[in-house]
């Protein structure tokens, strides 16, 4: 069950963020210059990675990526163009906690009410402080109690880390794949810091290997039907509210289309906790079992290509990565206009 933070917890979070604003980290850090926050005695994989936004002068903020899973989402964001991933897909795939100094119209009523209750009187452009939680499969939403508490801890540590960085900034070569690591001890006097190599420097994604011998054999023996398919897994991009969700869901659609006839063959909506990549693999296998193997399957990004590679190899299907999927793009554009 979702628990909301009380006003005292929000107050502590806002105070931590306002102190960071006074330090103005966006004046000397780029968004790719990562600050790593660690706590003595905790595993390396629980490290927290901070990206500072706003050196370009458009939007000030902080993105907090928790653990190696969070860092991987950061690299997805960084390399989205190289992987030909749509901005919407990347944004809705993120798992991070953020704070922004934005404009009043960007805030929800709940966020404005919290500010009012705290007694803050923000005025002007890029002055309104608010917080957001990003989780894959959901619409970005305001933080729950646990997230507020974690974010407060991270920002309080960052308030200790930033002066240390300014004191020792010449020791870090961000351009050589280093990060500034701040290790919190029992108290501030025992904190240490150093430059470290980043744990990894590209987006990590896995393929899918068929393990069922019967399915393998069926794919190998499948008849060919000469069709050319398009396959994609975009996010719906609309809030789906249900009592079983703690926040509005943003399901993914598994879409299978025939490129030549421009006909949508199958769409399936996934639950937030389902892996749409696996669902798409199941749809492709089901299609081959029922209608035979197509001549070609087209995808638009490396992630889906890796998922379908083994299936296509077994079934003798050409797997082709293209810049755009015309049929599916038209379909999703119509859906968004209707939405």
Short mmCIF file of C-alpha atoms in Angstrom, two decimals:
data_model
loop_
_atom_site.label_atom_id
_atom_site.label_comp_id
_atom_site.label_asym_id
_atom_site.label_seq_id
_atom_site.Cartn_x
_atom_site.Cartn_y
_atom_site.Cartn_z
CA UNK A 1 0.00 0.00 0.00
CA UNK A 2 1.28 3.45 -0.92
CA UNK A 3 2.32 5.68 1.98
CA UNK A 4 2.65 9.44 1.60
CA UNK A 5 5.37 11.52 3.25
CA UNK A 6 4.27 13.86 6.02
CA UNK A 7 4.95 17.60 5.87
CA UNK A 8 8.00 17.36 8.12
CA UNK A 9 9.57 14.85 5.74
CA UNK A 10 8.84 17.13 2.78
CA UNK A 11 10.31 20.07 4.71
CA UNK A 12 13.59 18.25 5.24
CA UNK A 13 13.75 17.33 1.55
CA UNK A 14 13.06 20.88 0.38
CA UNK A 15 15.68 22.26 2.77
CA UNK A 16 18.31 19.84 1.42
CA UNK A 17 17.49 20.82 -2.17
CA UNK A 18 17.54 24.55 -1.43
CA UNK A 19 21.05 24.21 0.03
CA UNK A 20 22.17 22.57 -3.21
CA UNK A 21 20.69 25.46 -5.17
CA UNK A 22 22.95 27.82 -3.22
CA UNK A 23 26.00 25.80 -4.31
CA UNK A 24 24.86 25.97 -8.00
CA UNK A 25 26.47 22.73 -9.24
CA UNK A 26 25.16 23.37 -12.78
CA UNK A 27 27.68 26.17 -13.09
CA UNK A 28 30.61 23.72 -13.06
CA UNK A 29 29.24 20.23 -13.80
CA UNK A 30 27.82 18.90 -17.07
CA UNK A 31 25.06 16.29 -17.11
CA UNK A 32 27.61 13.59 -18.09
CA UNK A 33 29.89 14.44 -15.12
CA UNK A 34 28.67 11.85 -12.64
CA UNK A 35 28.93 12.20 -8.87
CA UNK A 36 28.86 8.77 -7.17
CA UNK A 37 27.57 8.60 -3.58
CA UNK A 38 28.53 5.61 -1.47
CA UNK A 39 28.03 4.70 2.16
CA UNK A 40 30.68 2.86 4.11
CA UNK A 41 29.86 -0.84 4.46
CA UNK A 42 27.29 -0.97 1.66
CA UNK A 43 27.83 -3.05 -1.53
CA UNK A 44 29.22 -1.37 -4.62
CA UNK A 45 26.05 -2.17 -6.55
CA UNK A 46 24.08 0.05 -4.16
CA UNK A 47 26.05 3.12 -5.18
CA UNK A 48 24.01 6.16 -6.19
CA UNK A 49 24.86 8.21 -9.30
CA UNK A 50 23.98 11.89 -9.62
CA UNK A 51 23.65 13.76 -12.90
CA UNK A 52 23.43 17.56 -12.64
CA UNK A 53 21.18 19.25 -15.22
CA UNK A 54 21.25 22.81 -16.44
CA UNK A 55 24.74 23.87 -17.48
CA UNK A 56 23.26 24.64 -20.88
CA UNK A 57 21.00 27.10 -19.06
CA UNK A 58 17.57 25.67 -19.96
CA UNK A 59 16.40 23.59 -17.00
CA UNK A 60 18.10 23.18 -13.62
CA UNK A 61 17.81 19.92 -11.76
CA UNK A 62 19.26 16.68 -10.45
CA UNK A 63 18.66 13.13 -11.61
CA UNK A 64 19.46 10.43 -9.04
CA UNK A 65 20.11 6.93 -10.37
CA UNK A 66 20.07 4.19 -7.73
CA UNK A 67 22.44 1.24 -8.13
CA UNK A 68 23.86 -0.26 -11.30
CA UNK A 69 20.35 -0.70 -12.71
CA UNK A 70 19.86 3.04 -12.43
CA UNK A 71 23.25 3.73 -14.01
CA UNK A 72 22.24 1.54 -16.93
CA UNK A 73 19.15 3.72 -17.44
CA UNK A 74 21.42 6.76 -17.48
CA UNK A 75 23.42 5.21 -20.32
CA UNK A 76 20.21 4.41 -22.20
CA UNK A 77 19.39 8.11 -22.02
CA UNK A 78 22.90 9.09 -23.09
CA UNK A 79 23.02 6.74 -26.08
CA UNK A 80 19.39 6.90 -27.23
CA UNK A 81 20.26 8.47 -30.59
CA UNK A 82 22.95 5.90 -31.31
CA UNK A 83 20.48 3.08 -30.56
CA UNK A 84 17.66 4.83 -32.48
CA UNK A 85 15.39 4.82 -29.42
CA UNK A 86 12.45 7.27 -29.37
CA UNK A 87 12.61 9.89 -26.61
CA UNK A 88 9.27 8.71 -25.21
CA UNK A 89 10.52 5.13 -24.91
CA UNK A 90 13.67 6.25 -23.08
CA UNK A 91 11.84 8.62 -20.72
CA UNK A 92 9.24 6.04 -19.75
CA UNK A 93 11.93 3.37 -19.25
CA UNK A 94 13.83 5.38 -16.65
CA UNK A 95 14.12 4.37 -13.00
CA UNK A 96 15.29 7.47 -11.15
CA UNK A 97 14.41 10.17 -8.64
CA UNK A 98 14.59 13.77 -9.79
CA UNK A 99 14.27 17.32 -8.58
CA UNK A 100 13.76 20.29 -10.88
CA UNK A 101 13.74 24.04 -10.58
CA UNK A 102 11.09 24.76 -13.17
CA UNK A 103 8.05 26.92 -13.84
CA UNK A 104 4.79 27.01 -11.91
CA UNK A 105 2.74 25.46 -14.72
CA UNK A 106 4.92 22.32 -14.64
CA UNK A 107 3.75 21.43 -11.13
CA UNK A 108 0.71 19.38 -10.17
CA UNK A 109 -1.82 20.71 -7.66
CA UNK A 110 -0.40 18.37 -5.03
CA UNK A 111 3.10 19.73 -5.58
CA UNK A 112 1.86 23.33 -5.34
CA UNK A 113 -0.08 22.49 -2.17
CA UNK A 114 3.07 21.08 -0.52
CA UNK A 115 5.00 24.25 -1.39
CA UNK A 116 2.19 26.40 0.00
CA UNK A 117 2.03 24.41 3.24
CA UNK A 118 5.80 24.68 3.64
CA UNK A 119 5.57 28.46 3.26
CA UNK A 120 7.81 28.82 0.21
CA UNK A 121 7.02 31.67 -2.18
CA UNK A 122 8.80 30.86 -5.42
CA UNK A 123 8.67 33.50 -8.12
CA UNK A 124 9.85 33.62 -11.72
CA UNK A 125 11.21 31.26 -14.36
CA UNK A 126 13.15 28.16 -13.24
CA UNK A 127 12.53 28.90 -9.56
CA UNK A 128 9.75 26.43 -8.61
CA UNK A 129 11.28 23.43 -6.87
CA UNK A 130 9.50 20.09 -7.30
CA UNK A 131 10.30 16.38 -7.21
CA UNK A 132 9.38 13.46 -9.48
CA UNK A 133 9.73 9.69 -9.40
CA UNK A 134 10.29 7.73 -12.61
CA UNK A 135 9.53 4.01 -12.76
CA UNK A 136 9.37 1.88 -15.93
CA UNK A 137 5.80 1.07 -16.87
CA UNK A 138 4.34 4.07 -15.04
CA UNK A 139 3.70 7.74 -15.69
CA UNK A 140 6.23 9.98 -13.85
CA UNK A 141 4.60 10.72 -10.50
CA UNK A 142 5.13 12.49 -7.18
CA UNK A 143 7.27 10.62 -4.66
CA UNK A 144 5.92 8.32 -1.98
CA UNK A 145 7.22 8.35 1.59
CA UNK A 146 10.05 5.87 1.02
CA UNK A 147 11.25 7.81 -2.02
CA UNK A 148 11.12 11.14 -0.16
CA UNK A 149 13.25 9.66 2.62
CA UNK A 150 15.80 8.19 0.20
CA UNK A 151 15.97 11.39 -1.86
CA UNK A 152 16.53 13.41 1.32
CA UNK A 153 19.45 11.18 2.27
CA UNK A 154 20.97 11.49 -1.19
CA UNK A 155 20.68 15.27 -1.30
CA UNK A 156 22.11 15.64 2.20
CA UNK A 157 25.09 13.54 1.11
CA UNK A 158 25.38 15.58 -2.07
CA UNK A 159 25.54 18.75 0.04
CA UNK A 160 28.64 17.26 1.64
CA UNK A 161 30.06 15.92 -1.62
CA UNK A 162 29.89 19.10 -3.74
CA UNK A 163 32.20 21.23 -1.55
CA UNK A 164 34.64 18.29 -1.47
CA UNK A 165 34.54 18.13 -5.26
CA UNK A 166 35.23 21.88 -5.56
CA UNK A 167 38.16 21.43 -3.23
CA UNK A 168 39.62 18.58 -5.33
CA UNK A 169 38.07 19.02 -8.77
CA UNK A 170 41.35 18.86 -10.71
CA UNK A 171 41.85 15.23 -9.64
CA UNK A 172 38.84 14.01 -11.67
CA UNK A 173 39.01 13.44 -15.43
CA UNK A 174 35.36 13.10 -16.41
CA UNK A 175 36.34 13.08 -20.08
CA UNK A 176 38.41 9.92 -19.42
CA UNK A 177 35.45 7.92 -18.06
CA UNK A 178 36.04 8.82 -14.42
CA UNK A 179 33.52 9.85 -11.79
CA UNK A 180 33.87 11.73 -8.52
CA UNK A 181 33.13 9.28 -5.69
CA UNK A 182 32.14 10.47 -2.21
CA UNK A 183 32.12 7.83 0.53
CA UNK A 184 30.08 8.69 3.62
CA UNK A 185 31.55 7.39 6.87
CA UNK A 186 30.02 7.26 10.33
CA UNK A 187 29.97 11.05 10.38
CA UNK A 188 31.11 13.91 8.18
CA UNK A 189 34.61 13.89 9.72
CA UNK A 190 35.23 10.35 8.46
CA UNK A 191 33.96 10.95 4.91
CA UNK A 192 36.41 10.36 2.08
CA UNK A 193 36.43 11.06 -1.64
CA UNK A 194 38.38 10.16 -4.76
CA UNK A 195 38.28 9.87 -8.53
CA UNK A 196 37.24 6.41 -9.78
CA UNK A 197 36.62 4.67 -13.08
CA UNK A 198 32.97 4.34 -13.99
CA UNK A 199 31.68 0.76 -13.44
CA UNK A 200 30.60 0.63 -17.11
CA UNK A 201 30.20 3.23 -19.84
CA UNK A 202 27.51 1.99 -22.21
CA UNK A 203 23.95 0.71 -22.06
CA UNK A 204 23.85 -2.99 -21.18
CA UNK A 205 21.07 -5.13 -22.65
CA UNK A 206 20.65 -8.85 -23.13
CA UNK A 207 19.26 -10.97 -25.89
CA UNK A 208 16.81 -13.84 -25.53
CA UNK A 209 17.84 -17.45 -26.13
CA UNK A 210 15.23 -20.13 -26.76
CA UNK A 211 15.69 -22.91 -24.19
CA UNK A 212 12.73 -25.14 -25.11
CA UNK A 213 13.87 -27.89 -27.52
CA UNK A 214 10.35 -28.43 -28.84
CA UNK A 215 9.96 -24.74 -29.68
CA UNK A 216 13.41 -24.76 -31.28
CA UNK A 217 12.44 -27.64 -33.53
CA UNK A 218 9.12 -26.04 -34.50
CA UNK A 219 10.90 -22.85 -35.49
CA UNK A 220 13.46 -24.78 -37.57
CA UNK A 221 10.75 -26.75 -39.37
CA UNK A 222 8.39 -23.82 -39.93
CA UNK A 223 7.05 -23.16 -43.43
CA UNK A 224 7.82 -19.78 -45.05
CA UNK A 225 5.01 -17.41 -45.95
CA UNK A 226 6.86 -14.59 -47.75
CA UNK A 227 5.48 -11.82 -45.50
CA UNK A 228 7.47 -8.83 -44.23
CA UNK A 229 6.64 -7.93 -40.64
CA UNK A 230 7.27 -4.87 -38.50
CA UNK A 231 7.62 -5.28 -34.72
CA UNK A 232 7.81 -2.65 -32.00
CA UNK A 233 7.03 -2.11 -28.29
CA UNK A 234 6.20 1.60 -27.77
CA UNK A 235 4.69 2.96 -24.57
CA UNK A 236 1.03 3.93 -24.70
CA UNK A 237 1.94 7.37 -23.36
CA UNK A 238 -1.32 7.74 -21.45
CA UNK A 239 -2.15 7.33 -17.78
CA UNK A 240 -4.09 4.19 -16.86
CA UNK A 241 -5.53 4.47 -13.35
CA UNK A 242 -6.43 1.30 -11.47
CA UNK A 243 -6.77 0.51 -7.78
CA UNK A 244 -4.15 -2.23 -8.13
CA UNK A 245 -1.51 0.35 -9.11
CA UNK A 246 0.07 2.74 -6.61
CA UNK A 247 0.51 5.30 -9.37
CA UNK A 248 -0.90 5.76 -12.90
CA UNK A 249 0.38 3.03 -15.21
CA UNK A 250 1.82 3.63 -18.67
CA UNK A 251 1.57 0.26 -20.43
CA UNK A 252 3.64 -0.81 -23.40
CA UNK A 253 2.02 -1.97 -26.60
CA UNK A 254 3.41 -4.96 -28.45
CA UNK A 255 2.58 -4.23 -32.09
CA UNK A 256 3.01 -6.60 -35.00
CA UNK A 257 2.25 -5.32 -38.51
CA UNK A 258 2.60 -6.48 -42.14
CA UNK A 259 4.74 -3.91 -43.95
CA UNK A 260 3.52 -4.43 -47.52
CA UNK A 261 -0.21 -4.39 -46.85
CA UNK A 262 0.19 -1.82 -44.03
CA UNK A 263 -2.08 -3.99 -41.90
CA UNK A 264 -1.83 -4.26 -38.12
CA UNK A 265 -1.78 -7.98 -37.33
CA UNK A 266 -1.69 -7.96 -33.54
CA UNK A 267 -1.51 -5.56 -30.61
CA UNK A 268 -1.17 -6.57 -26.99
CA UNK A 269 -1.01 -4.29 -23.97
CA UNK A 270 1.34 -5.30 -21.17
CA UNK A 271 1.03 -4.84 -17.42
CA UNK A 272 3.62 -2.50 -15.80
CA UNK A 273 5.50 -5.41 -14.22
CA UNK A 274 5.59 -7.46 -17.44
CA UNK A 275 8.56 -7.48 -19.80
CA UNK A 276 7.22 -6.26 -23.15
CA UNK A 277 10.29 -7.63 -24.93
CA UNK A 278 9.44 -11.16 -23.82
CA UNK A 279 5.78 -10.64 -24.75
CA UNK A 280 6.83 -9.57 -28.25
CA UNK A 281 9.03 -12.67 -28.57
CA UNK A 282 6.02 -14.82 -27.63
CA UNK A 283 3.86 -13.04 -30.22
CA UNK A 284 6.43 -13.71 -32.95
CA UNK A 285 6.74 -17.38 -31.98
CA UNK A 286 2.94 -17.72 -31.94
CA UNK A 287 2.68 -16.08 -35.36
CA UNK A 288 5.26 -18.46 -36.85
CA UNK A 289 3.55 -21.50 -35.32
CA UNK A 290 0.15 -20.46 -36.75
CA UNK A 291 1.01 -18.81 -40.07
CA UNK A 292 4.57 -19.82 -40.89
CA UNK A 293 7.82 -17.86 -40.82
CA UNK A 294 7.87 -14.48 -42.56
CA UNK A 295 10.51 -13.61 -45.10
CA UNK A 296 11.69 -10.68 -42.97
CA UNK A 297 11.08 -8.96 -39.64
CA UNK A 298 11.92 -5.28 -39.33
CA UNK A 299 12.73 -3.56 -36.05
CA UNK A 300 13.95 -0.04 -35.39
CA UNK A 301 16.35 -0.43 -32.44
CA UNK A 302 19.11 -2.61 -31.04
CA UNK A 303 17.12 -3.73 -27.98
CA UNK A 304 14.37 -5.49 -29.90
CA UNK A 305 16.87 -6.77 -32.46
CA UNK A 306 18.74 -8.58 -29.67
CA UNK A 307 15.51 -10.11 -28.33
CA UNK A 308 14.41 -11.49 -31.71
CA UNK A 309 17.82 -12.53 -33.05
CA UNK A 310 17.73 -16.16 -31.85
CA UNK A 311 14.11 -16.69 -32.97
CA UNK A 312 14.85 -15.39 -36.46
CA UNK A 313 18.02 -17.43 -36.74
CA UNK A 314 16.21 -20.66 -35.83
CA UNK A 315 13.30 -19.94 -38.20
CA UNK A 316 15.48 -18.76 -41.09
CA UNK A 317 13.99 -15.26 -41.03
CA UNK A 318 15.92 -12.19 -42.09
CA UNK A 319 16.06 -9.74 -39.17
CA UNK A 320 16.54 -6.21 -40.41
CA UNK A 321 17.06 -3.03 -38.39
CA UNK A 322 15.65 0.06 -40.10
CA UNK A 323 15.47 3.71 -39.11
CA UNK A 324 11.66 3.85 -39.06
CA UNK A 325 8.74 1.42 -39.18
CA UNK A 326 6.26 3.13 -41.49
CA UNK A 327 3.15 1.10 -40.69
CA UNK A 328 3.62 1.03 -36.92
CA UNK A 329 4.65 4.70 -36.86
CA UNK A 330 1.43 5.70 -38.62
CA UNK A 331 -0.60 3.54 -36.24
CA UNK A 332 0.98 4.93 -33.07
CA UNK A 333 0.70 8.50 -34.36
CA UNK A 334 -3.03 8.02 -34.94
CA UNK A 335 -3.39 6.58 -31.44
CA UNK A 336 -1.61 9.58 -29.90
CA UNK A 337 -3.81 12.03 -31.81
CA UNK A 338 -6.88 10.18 -30.57
CA UNK A 339 -5.48 10.15 -27.03
#
